[in-house]
Coordinates of C-alpha atoms in Angstrom, one line a residue:
X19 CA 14.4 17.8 -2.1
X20 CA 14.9 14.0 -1.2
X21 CA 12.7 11.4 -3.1
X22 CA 12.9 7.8 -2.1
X23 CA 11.0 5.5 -3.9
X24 CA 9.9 2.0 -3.7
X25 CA 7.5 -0.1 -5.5
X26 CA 4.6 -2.8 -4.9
X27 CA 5.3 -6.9 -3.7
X28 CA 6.4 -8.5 -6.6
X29 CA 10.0 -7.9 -7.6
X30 CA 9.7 -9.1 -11.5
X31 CA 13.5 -8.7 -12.2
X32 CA 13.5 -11.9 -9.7
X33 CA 13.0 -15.3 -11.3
X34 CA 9.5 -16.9 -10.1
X35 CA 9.0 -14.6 -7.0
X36 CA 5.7 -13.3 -6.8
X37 CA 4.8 -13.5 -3.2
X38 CA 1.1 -13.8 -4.0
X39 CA 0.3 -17.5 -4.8
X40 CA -2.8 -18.6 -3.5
X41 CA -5.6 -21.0 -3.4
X42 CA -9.3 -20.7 -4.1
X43 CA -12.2 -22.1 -1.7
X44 CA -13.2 -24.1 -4.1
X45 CA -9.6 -25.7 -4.4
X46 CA -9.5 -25.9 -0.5
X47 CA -12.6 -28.2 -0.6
X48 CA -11.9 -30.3 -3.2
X49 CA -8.6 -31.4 -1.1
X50 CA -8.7 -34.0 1.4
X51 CA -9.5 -32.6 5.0
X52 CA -5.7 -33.9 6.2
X53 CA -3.8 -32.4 3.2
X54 CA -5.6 -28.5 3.7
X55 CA -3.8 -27.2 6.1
X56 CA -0.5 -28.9 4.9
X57 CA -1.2 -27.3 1.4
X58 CA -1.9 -23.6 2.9
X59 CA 1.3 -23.9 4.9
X60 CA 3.1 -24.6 1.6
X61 CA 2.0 -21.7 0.1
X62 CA 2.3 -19.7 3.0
X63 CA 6.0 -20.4 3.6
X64 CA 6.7 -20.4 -0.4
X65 CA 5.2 -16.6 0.0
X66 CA 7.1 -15.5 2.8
X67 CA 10.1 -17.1 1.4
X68 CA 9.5 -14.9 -1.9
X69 CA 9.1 -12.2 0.4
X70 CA 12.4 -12.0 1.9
X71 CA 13.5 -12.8 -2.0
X72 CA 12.4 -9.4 -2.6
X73 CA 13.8 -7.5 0.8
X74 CA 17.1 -8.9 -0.1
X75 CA 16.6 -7.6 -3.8
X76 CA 15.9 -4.4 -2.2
X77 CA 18.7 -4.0 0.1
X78 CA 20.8 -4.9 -2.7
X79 CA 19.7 -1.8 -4.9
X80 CA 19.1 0.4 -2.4
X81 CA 15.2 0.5 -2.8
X82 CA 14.3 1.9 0.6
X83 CA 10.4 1.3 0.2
X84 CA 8.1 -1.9 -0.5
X85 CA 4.4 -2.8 -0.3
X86 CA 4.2 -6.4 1.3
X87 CA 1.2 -8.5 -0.7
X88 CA -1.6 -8.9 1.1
X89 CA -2.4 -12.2 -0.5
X90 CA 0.6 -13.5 1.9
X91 CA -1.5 -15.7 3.3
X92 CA -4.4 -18.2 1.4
X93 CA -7.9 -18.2 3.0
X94 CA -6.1 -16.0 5.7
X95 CA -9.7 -14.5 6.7
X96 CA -12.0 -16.6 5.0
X97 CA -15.1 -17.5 7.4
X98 CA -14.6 -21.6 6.7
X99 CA -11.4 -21.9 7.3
X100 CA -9.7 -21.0 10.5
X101 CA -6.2 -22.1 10.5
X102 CA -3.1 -20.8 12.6
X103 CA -0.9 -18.1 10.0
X104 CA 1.6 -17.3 12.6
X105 CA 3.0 -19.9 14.9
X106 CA 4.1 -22.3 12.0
X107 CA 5.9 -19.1 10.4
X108 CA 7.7 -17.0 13.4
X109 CA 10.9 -17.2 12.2
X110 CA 10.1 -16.0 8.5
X111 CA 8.3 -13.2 10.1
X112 CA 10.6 -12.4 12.6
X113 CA 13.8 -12.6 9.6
X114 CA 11.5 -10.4 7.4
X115 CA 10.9 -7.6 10.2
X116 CA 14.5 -8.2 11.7
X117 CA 15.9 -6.9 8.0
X118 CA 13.4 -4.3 7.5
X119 CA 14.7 -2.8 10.2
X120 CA 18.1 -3.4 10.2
X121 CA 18.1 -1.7 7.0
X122 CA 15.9 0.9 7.6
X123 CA 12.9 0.3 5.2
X124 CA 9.8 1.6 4.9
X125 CA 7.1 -1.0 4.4
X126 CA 3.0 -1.2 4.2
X127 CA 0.2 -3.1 3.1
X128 CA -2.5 -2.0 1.1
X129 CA -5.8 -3.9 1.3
X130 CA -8.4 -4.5 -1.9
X131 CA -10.8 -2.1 -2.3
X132 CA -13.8 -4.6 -0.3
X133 CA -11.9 -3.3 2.6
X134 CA -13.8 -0.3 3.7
X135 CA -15.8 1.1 6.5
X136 CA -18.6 3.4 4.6
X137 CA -20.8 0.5 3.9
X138 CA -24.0 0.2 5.6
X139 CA -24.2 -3.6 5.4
X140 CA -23.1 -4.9 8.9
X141 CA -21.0 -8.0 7.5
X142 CA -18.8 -5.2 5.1
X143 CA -17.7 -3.3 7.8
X144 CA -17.4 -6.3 10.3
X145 CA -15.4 -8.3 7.2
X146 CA -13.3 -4.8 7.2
X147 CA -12.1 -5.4 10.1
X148 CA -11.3 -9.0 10.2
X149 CA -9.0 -7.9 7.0
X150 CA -7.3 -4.9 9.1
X151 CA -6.9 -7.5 11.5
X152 CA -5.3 -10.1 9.4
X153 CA -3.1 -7.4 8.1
X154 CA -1.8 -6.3 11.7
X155 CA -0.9 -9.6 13.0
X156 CA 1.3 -9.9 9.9
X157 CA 2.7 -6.6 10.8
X158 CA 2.7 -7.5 14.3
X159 CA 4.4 -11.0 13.7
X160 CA 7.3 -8.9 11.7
X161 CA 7.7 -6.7 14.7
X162 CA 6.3 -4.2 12.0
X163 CA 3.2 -3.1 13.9
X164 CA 4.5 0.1 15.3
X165 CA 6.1 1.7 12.3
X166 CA 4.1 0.2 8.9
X167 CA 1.1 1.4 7.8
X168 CA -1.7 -0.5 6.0
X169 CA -3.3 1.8 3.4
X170 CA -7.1 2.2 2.8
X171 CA -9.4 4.3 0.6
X172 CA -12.6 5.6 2.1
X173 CA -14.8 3.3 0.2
X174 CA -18.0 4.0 -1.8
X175 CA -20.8 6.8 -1.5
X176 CA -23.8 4.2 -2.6
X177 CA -25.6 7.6 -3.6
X178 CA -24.8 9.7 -0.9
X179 CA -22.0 10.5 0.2
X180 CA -22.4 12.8 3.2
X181 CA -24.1 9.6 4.3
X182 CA -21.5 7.6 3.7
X183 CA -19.1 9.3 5.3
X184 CA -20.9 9.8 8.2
X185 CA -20.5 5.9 8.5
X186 CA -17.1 6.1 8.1
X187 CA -16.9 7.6 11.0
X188 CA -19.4 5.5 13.1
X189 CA -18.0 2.2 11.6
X190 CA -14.5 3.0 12.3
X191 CA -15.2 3.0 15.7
X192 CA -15.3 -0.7 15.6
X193 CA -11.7 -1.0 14.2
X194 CA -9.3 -1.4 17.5
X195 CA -7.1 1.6 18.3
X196 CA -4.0 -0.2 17.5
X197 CA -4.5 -1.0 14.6
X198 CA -6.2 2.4 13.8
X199 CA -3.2 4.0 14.4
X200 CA -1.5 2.2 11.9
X201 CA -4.0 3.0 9.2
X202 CA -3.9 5.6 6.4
X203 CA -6.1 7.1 3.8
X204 CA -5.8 8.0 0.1
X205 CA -7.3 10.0 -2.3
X206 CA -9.5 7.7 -4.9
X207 CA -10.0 8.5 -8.7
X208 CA -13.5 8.6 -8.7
X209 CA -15.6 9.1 -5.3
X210 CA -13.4 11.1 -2.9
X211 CA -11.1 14.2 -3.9
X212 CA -8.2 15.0 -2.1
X213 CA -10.4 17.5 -0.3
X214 CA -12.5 15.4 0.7
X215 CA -9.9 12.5 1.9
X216 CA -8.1 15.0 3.8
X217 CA -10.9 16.4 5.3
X218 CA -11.3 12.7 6.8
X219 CA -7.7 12.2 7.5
X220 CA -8.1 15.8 10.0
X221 CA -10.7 14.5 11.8
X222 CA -9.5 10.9 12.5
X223 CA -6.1 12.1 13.2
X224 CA -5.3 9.7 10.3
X225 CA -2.2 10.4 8.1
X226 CA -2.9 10.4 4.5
X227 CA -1.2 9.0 1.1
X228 CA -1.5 10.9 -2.0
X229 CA -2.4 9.5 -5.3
X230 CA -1.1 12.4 -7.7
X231 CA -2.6 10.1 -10.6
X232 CA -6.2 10.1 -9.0
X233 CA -5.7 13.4 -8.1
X234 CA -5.5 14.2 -11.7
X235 CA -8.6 11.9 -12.7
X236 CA -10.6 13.1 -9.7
X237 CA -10.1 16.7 -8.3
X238 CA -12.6 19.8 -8.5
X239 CA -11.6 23.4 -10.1
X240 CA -11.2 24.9 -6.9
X241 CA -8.4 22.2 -5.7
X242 CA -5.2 24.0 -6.1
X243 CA -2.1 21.5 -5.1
X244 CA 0.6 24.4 -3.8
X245 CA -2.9 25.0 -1.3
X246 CA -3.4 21.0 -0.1
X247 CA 0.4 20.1 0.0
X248 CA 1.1 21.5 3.1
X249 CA -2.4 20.1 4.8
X250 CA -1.1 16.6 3.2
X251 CA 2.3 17.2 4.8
X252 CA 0.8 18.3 8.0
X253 CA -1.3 14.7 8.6
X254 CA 2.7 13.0 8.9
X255 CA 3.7 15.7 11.2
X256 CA 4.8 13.5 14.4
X257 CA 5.7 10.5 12.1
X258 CA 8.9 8.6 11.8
X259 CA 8.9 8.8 7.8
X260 CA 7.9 11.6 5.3
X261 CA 5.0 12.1 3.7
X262 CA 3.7 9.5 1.2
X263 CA 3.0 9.6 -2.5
X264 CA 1.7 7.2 -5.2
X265 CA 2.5 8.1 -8.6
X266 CA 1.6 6.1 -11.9
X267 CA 0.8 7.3 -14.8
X268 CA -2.5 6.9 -17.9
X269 CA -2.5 3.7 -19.7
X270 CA -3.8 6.0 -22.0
X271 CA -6.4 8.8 -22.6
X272 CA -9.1 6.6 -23.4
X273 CA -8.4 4.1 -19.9
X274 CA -7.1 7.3 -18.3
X275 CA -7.3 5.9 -14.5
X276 CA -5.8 2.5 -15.6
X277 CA -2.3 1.9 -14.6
X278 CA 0.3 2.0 -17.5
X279 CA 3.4 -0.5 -17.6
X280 CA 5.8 2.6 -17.0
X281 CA 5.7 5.8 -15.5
X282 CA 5.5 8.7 -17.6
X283 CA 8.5 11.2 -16.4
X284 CA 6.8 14.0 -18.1
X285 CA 3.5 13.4 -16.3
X286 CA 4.8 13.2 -12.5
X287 CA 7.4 15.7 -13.3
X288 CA 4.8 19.1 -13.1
X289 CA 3.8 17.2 -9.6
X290 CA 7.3 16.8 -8.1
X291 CA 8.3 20.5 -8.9
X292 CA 5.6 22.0 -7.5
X293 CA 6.8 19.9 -4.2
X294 CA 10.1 20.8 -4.8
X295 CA 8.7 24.7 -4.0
X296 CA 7.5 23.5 -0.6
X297 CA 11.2 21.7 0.1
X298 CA 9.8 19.2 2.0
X299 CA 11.0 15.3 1.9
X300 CA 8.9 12.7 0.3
X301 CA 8.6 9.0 -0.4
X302 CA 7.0 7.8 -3.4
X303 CA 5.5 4.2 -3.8
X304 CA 5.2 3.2 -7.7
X305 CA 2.3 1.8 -8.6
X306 CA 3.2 0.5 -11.9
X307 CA 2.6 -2.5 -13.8
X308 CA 6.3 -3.2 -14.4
X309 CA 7.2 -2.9 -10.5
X310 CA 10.6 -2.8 -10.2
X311 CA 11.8 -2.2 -13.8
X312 CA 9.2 0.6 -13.6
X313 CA 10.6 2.5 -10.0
X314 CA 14.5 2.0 -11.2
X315 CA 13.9 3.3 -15.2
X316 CA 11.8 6.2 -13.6
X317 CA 14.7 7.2 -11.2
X318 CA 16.8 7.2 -14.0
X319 CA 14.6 9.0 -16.2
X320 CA 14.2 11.5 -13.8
X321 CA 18.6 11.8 -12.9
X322 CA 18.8 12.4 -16.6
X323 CA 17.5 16.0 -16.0
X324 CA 19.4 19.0 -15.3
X325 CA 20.0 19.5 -11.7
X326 CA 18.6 16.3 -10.4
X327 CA 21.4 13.7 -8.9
X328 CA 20.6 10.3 -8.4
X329 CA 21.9 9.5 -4.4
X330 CA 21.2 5.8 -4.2
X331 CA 19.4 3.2 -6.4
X332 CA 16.0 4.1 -5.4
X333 CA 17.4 8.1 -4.1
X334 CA 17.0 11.3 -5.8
X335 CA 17.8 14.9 -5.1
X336 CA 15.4 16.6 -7.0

C-alpha cells in the first residue's frame, strides 16, 4: 500500500519562511491612506515568495503534498478594504502553479473554522462564500483551480443539528458550482462523526477528507472503520488523486483533541493497517505542530518497521 504524505504551509526547517505574515485592520488604519496598499502588496509578495520557498523545499525532499496558507493574502476579504490580490502578483502565481505541476504535487487550502455554511445568520454563510471565493481565485490564479481542493468542515449544530444540516444543504446552494466542485469535507472532533460527514459528502457528491485523530475523539459505538473505509474511498472514485487522510496525534490525554508537536507512530499505526487490509492508495496530510520535521521523522519512524520500505522522502510502502 502507497502512503504519500505532506504537511501544512510553513516549512520550519526553512529559515524565516512562514508564508502567513499579515496585518491587522487596525494596523491598516492607522497607516497613511497612500502607504496601505503599498504595505499589503509587501506582505503579499513576501508570502508568495515564502511560498515557492517551501515548493522548492518540497521538490527537493520529495514531499509530494502541501497545504498552501490561507493567510496568503492580508485583508484578502475583509469588507473595508477592497484591493486587487491578483494582477500585481501573476507571475508568482503562475511560477507557483507552473511547479506544482511540473512536479506533480498535490496541493489545498484549508479555511478557519468561521468558514461554514450551517449557520443561520445570513452574513455567516454570505462571508462563507466570499472566503471560498478568495480561496479559488488563488487557486485559479496558480492554474490550480481544476485539480486542488479547499477543505471545509461542516460547521456547528447551534442545538440542533438535523437543523443545521438541513442548512447546509440550502446555504450551499449559494456557493458557485465551480468552486463547489473543488470543495471537500472532513470529519470534526466534536459535532459531526464520520457518519455523519459522509452522509453529507453522498449527497453533495462531495469527496471527503478523513481525520483519523477526530475520528478517535468523536465517533459512536456502532462506527466500525473496516465498514466506512470503503464509503470514504468511494467519495474520490473519479478523482485524479487518492483518497485523503489527516493524521496527528493527542497532545495528551488530558487536551486529547489538541495537536501534539510529533506524531505518535504507535497511534496512526492501528489506522494505517486496517487500510493496508483494504490495499487501496492513500495520501496523508500531517497536521502537526512541528510541520515538516514532524511528516519526515514520522516516515521514518514508520520505515523502521518490518516490512515497510521507505520509496521517496515523503513515500512509503506500507
Amino acid at each position: 500500500m502507497i502512503i504519500r504524505f505532506g504537511y501544512v504551509a510553513h516549512a520550519l526547517s526553512l529559515w524565516e519562511a512562514t508564508p502567513a505574515k499579515t496585518m491587522t485592520f487596525s494596523r491598516y488604519k492607522k497607516l497613511k491612506e497612500e502607504e496601505r496598499i503599498p504595505e499589503l502588496q509587501r506582505i503579499t509578495r513576501l508570502n508568495l515568495q515564502h511560498t515557492l520557498r517551501a515548493i522548492h523545499y518540497n521538490i527537493a525532499h520529495e514531499i509530494p503534498l502541501y497545504r498552501f496558507s490561507s493567510a496568503l493574502v492580508p485583508l484578502a476579504t475583509h469588507k473595508e478594504v477592497e484591493w486587487d490580490y491578483i494582477t500585481p502578483f501573476k507571475e508568482l502565481y503562475a511560477e507557483i502553479g507552473k511547479l506544482v505541476k511540473k512536479h506533480q504535487l498535490r496541493t489545498s487550502f484549508h479555511p478557519n473554522q468561521f468558514t461554514l455554511f450551517t449557520s443561520d445568520k445570513t452574513h455567516v454563510t454570505e462571508n462563507a462564500v466570499k472566503d471560498m471565493e478568495y480561496h479559488y481565485a488563488l487557486l485559479k490564479a496558480m492554474g490550480l483551480h481544476h485539480e486542488s481542493h479547499i477543505n471545509l468542515h461542516i460547521g456547528g449544530a447551534y442545538g440542533d443539528k438535523e437543523a443545521a444540516l438541513e442548512r447546509f444543504h440550502e446555504n450551499l446552494k449559494q456557493l458557485p458550482n465551480p468552486i463547489k466542485k473543488q470543495m471537500t469535507l472532513e470529519n470534526d472532533d466534536k459535532t459531526y462523526t464520520t457518519t455523519e460527514t459522509l452522509e453529507v459528502c453522498e449527497k453533495e457528491g462531495i469527496p471527503m477528507v478523513f481525520d483519523y485523530h477526530h475520528y478517535m475523539a468523536n465517533h459512536t459505538a456502532e462506527e466500525d472503520l473496516a465498514e466506512l473505509l470503503p464509503r470514504f474511498y468511494e467519495t474520490w472514485a473519479g478523482y485524479r488523486f487518492p483518497p485523503k487522510v489527516h493524521l496527528s496525534s493527542p497532545k495528551s490525554e488530558e487536551a486529547y483533541r489538541s495537536h501534539a508537536d510529533h506524531v505518535d507512530e504507535t497511534f496512526v499505526t492501528p489506522f494505517l493497517k486496517v487500510v493496508k487490509q483494504t490495499e487501496q492508495p492513500i495520501d496523508v496530510m500531517i497536521e502537526a505542530k512541528e510541520k515538516d520535521r514532524a511528516l519526515l521523522k514520522l516516515v521514518e519512524d514508520l520505515a523502521a518497521q518490518r516490512g515497510v520500505k521507505r520509496l521517496k522522502g515523503g513515500e512509503l510502502d506500507f
